[in-house]
XYZ file of C-alpha atoms in Angstrom:
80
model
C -6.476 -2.833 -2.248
C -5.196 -6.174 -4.006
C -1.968 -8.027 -2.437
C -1.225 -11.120 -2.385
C -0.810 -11.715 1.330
C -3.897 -10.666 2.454
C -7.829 -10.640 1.494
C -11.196 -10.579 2.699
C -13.082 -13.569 2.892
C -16.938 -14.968 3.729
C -18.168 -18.240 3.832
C -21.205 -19.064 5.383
C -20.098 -22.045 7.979
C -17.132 -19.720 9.361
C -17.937 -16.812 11.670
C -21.426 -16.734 10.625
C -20.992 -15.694 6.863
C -18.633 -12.415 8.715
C -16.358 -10.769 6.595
C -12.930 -12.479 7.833
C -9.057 -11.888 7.179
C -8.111 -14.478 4.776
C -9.356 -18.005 5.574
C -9.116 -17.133 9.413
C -12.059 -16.369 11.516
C -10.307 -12.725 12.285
C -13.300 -10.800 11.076
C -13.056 -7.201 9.588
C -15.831 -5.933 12.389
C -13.437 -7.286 15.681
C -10.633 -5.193 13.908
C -12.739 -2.079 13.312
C -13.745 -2.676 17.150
C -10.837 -2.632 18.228
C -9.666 0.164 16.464
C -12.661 2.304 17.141
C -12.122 1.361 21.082
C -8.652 3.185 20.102
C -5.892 0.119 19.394
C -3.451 1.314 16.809
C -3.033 -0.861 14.362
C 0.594 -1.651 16.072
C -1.917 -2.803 19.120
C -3.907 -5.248 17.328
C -1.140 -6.758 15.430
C 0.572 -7.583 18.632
C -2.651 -8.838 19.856
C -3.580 -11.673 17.124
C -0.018 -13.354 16.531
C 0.024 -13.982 12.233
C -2.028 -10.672 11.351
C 0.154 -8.630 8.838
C -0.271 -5.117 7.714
C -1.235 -6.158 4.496
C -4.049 -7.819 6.532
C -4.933 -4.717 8.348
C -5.020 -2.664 5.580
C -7.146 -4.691 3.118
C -9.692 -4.855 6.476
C -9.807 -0.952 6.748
C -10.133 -1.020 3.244
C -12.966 -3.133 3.139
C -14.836 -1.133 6.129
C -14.348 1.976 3.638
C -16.454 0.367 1.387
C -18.863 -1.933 3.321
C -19.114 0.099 6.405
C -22.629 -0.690 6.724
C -22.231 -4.181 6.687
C -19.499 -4.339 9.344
C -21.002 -1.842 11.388
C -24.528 -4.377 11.610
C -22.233 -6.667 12.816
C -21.127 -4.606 15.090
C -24.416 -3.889 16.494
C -25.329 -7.179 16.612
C -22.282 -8.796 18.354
C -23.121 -5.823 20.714
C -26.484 -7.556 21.214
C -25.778 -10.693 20.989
Protein backbone atom coordinates (compact mmCIF):
# COMPACT_ATOMS: atom_id res chain seq x y z
CA UNK A 1 0.00 0.00 0.00
CA UNK A 2 1.39 3.60 -1.00
CA UNK A 3 -0.57 6.85 0.40
CA UNK A 4 0.55 9.73 1.14
CA UNK A 5 -0.57 10.05 4.74
CA UNK A 6 0.91 7.24 6.08
CA UNK A 7 4.24 4.94 5.87
CA UNK A 8 6.45 2.73 7.60
CA UNK A 9 9.51 3.93 8.91
CA UNK A 10 13.02 2.61 10.77
CA UNK A 11 15.76 4.44 11.96
CA UNK A 12 18.10 3.08 14.20
CA UNK A 13 18.10 5.83 17.25
CA UNK A 14 14.10 5.64 17.41
CA UNK A 15 12.41 2.61 18.96
CA UNK A 16 15.40 0.55 18.58
CA UNK A 17 15.62 0.39 14.66
CA UNK A 18 11.42 -0.97 15.12
CA UNK A 19 9.38 -0.66 12.26
CA UNK A 20 7.29 2.63 13.28
CA UNK A 21 4.16 4.57 11.80
CA UNK A 22 5.58 7.45 10.05
CA UNK A 23 8.26 9.39 11.97
CA UNK A 24 6.43 8.44 15.33
CA UNK A 25 7.65 5.83 17.64
CA UNK A 26 4.05 3.93 17.09
CA UNK A 27 5.67 0.73 15.97
CA UNK A 28 3.94 -1.80 13.55
CA UNK A 29 4.54 -4.78 16.37
CA UNK A 30 2.44 -2.62 19.41
CA UNK A 31 -0.36 -2.39 16.67
CA UNK A 32 -0.27 -6.06 15.66
CA UNK A 33 -0.32 -6.61 19.63
CA UNK A 34 -2.93 -5.00 20.12
CA UNK A 35 -4.85 -6.31 17.49
CA UNK A 36 -3.91 -9.88 18.10
CA UNK A 37 -5.00 -9.23 21.99
CA UNK A 38 -8.41 -8.47 19.95
CA UNK A 39 -8.64 -4.31 19.60
CA UNK A 40 -10.41 -3.50 16.40
CA UNK A 41 -8.79 -1.26 14.59
CA UNK A 42 -11.69 1.37 15.77
CA UNK A 43 -10.02 0.43 19.41
CA UNK A 44 -6.58 1.35 18.72
CA UNK A 45 -7.32 4.42 16.83
CA UNK A 46 -9.16 5.76 19.78
CA UNK A 47 -6.34 4.67 21.85
CA UNK A 48 -3.22 6.64 20.18
CA UNK A 49 -4.88 10.19 19.43
CA UNK A 50 -3.26 11.17 15.52
CA UNK A 51 -3.23 7.41 14.17
CA UNK A 52 -5.30 7.39 10.85
CA UNK A 53 -6.57 4.48 8.93
CA UNK A 54 -4.27 5.07 6.33
CA UNK A 55 -1.78 4.46 9.21
CA UNK A 56 -3.36 1.28 10.26
CA UNK A 57 -3.59 -0.10 7.11
CA UNK A 58 -0.08 0.48 5.70
CA UNK A 59 0.97 -1.29 9.38
CA UNK A 60 -1.18 -4.47 8.62
CA UNK A 61 0.17 -4.23 5.37
CA UNK A 62 3.57 -4.27 6.35
CA UNK A 63 3.01 -7.30 8.98
CA UNK A 64 1.67 -9.19 5.70
CA UNK A 65 4.87 -8.95 4.38
CA UNK A 66 7.43 -8.80 7.26
CA UNK A 67 5.57 -10.89 9.68
CA UNK A 68 8.63 -12.42 10.82
CA UNK A 69 10.27 -9.42 11.65
CA UNK A 70 7.43 -7.93 13.72
CA UNK A 71 6.60 -11.03 15.25
CA UNK A 72 10.67 -11.19 16.77
CA UNK A 73 9.79 -8.12 18.11
CA UNK A 74 7.10 -9.32 19.52
CA UNK A 75 8.83 -12.03 21.25
CA UNK A 76 11.33 -10.00 22.40
CA UNK A 77 9.33 -7.07 23.93
CA UNK A 78 7.62 -10.17 25.53
CA UNK A 79 11.04 -10.89 27.07
CA UNK A 80 12.29 -7.97 27.56
Amino acid sequence: MTTTTSWISKKADRCGGDACIRDTRITVWGLVEWRQLGQSDEQIREGIQGLTQADLDAGWDYYASQTEEIDEAIRLNAEA
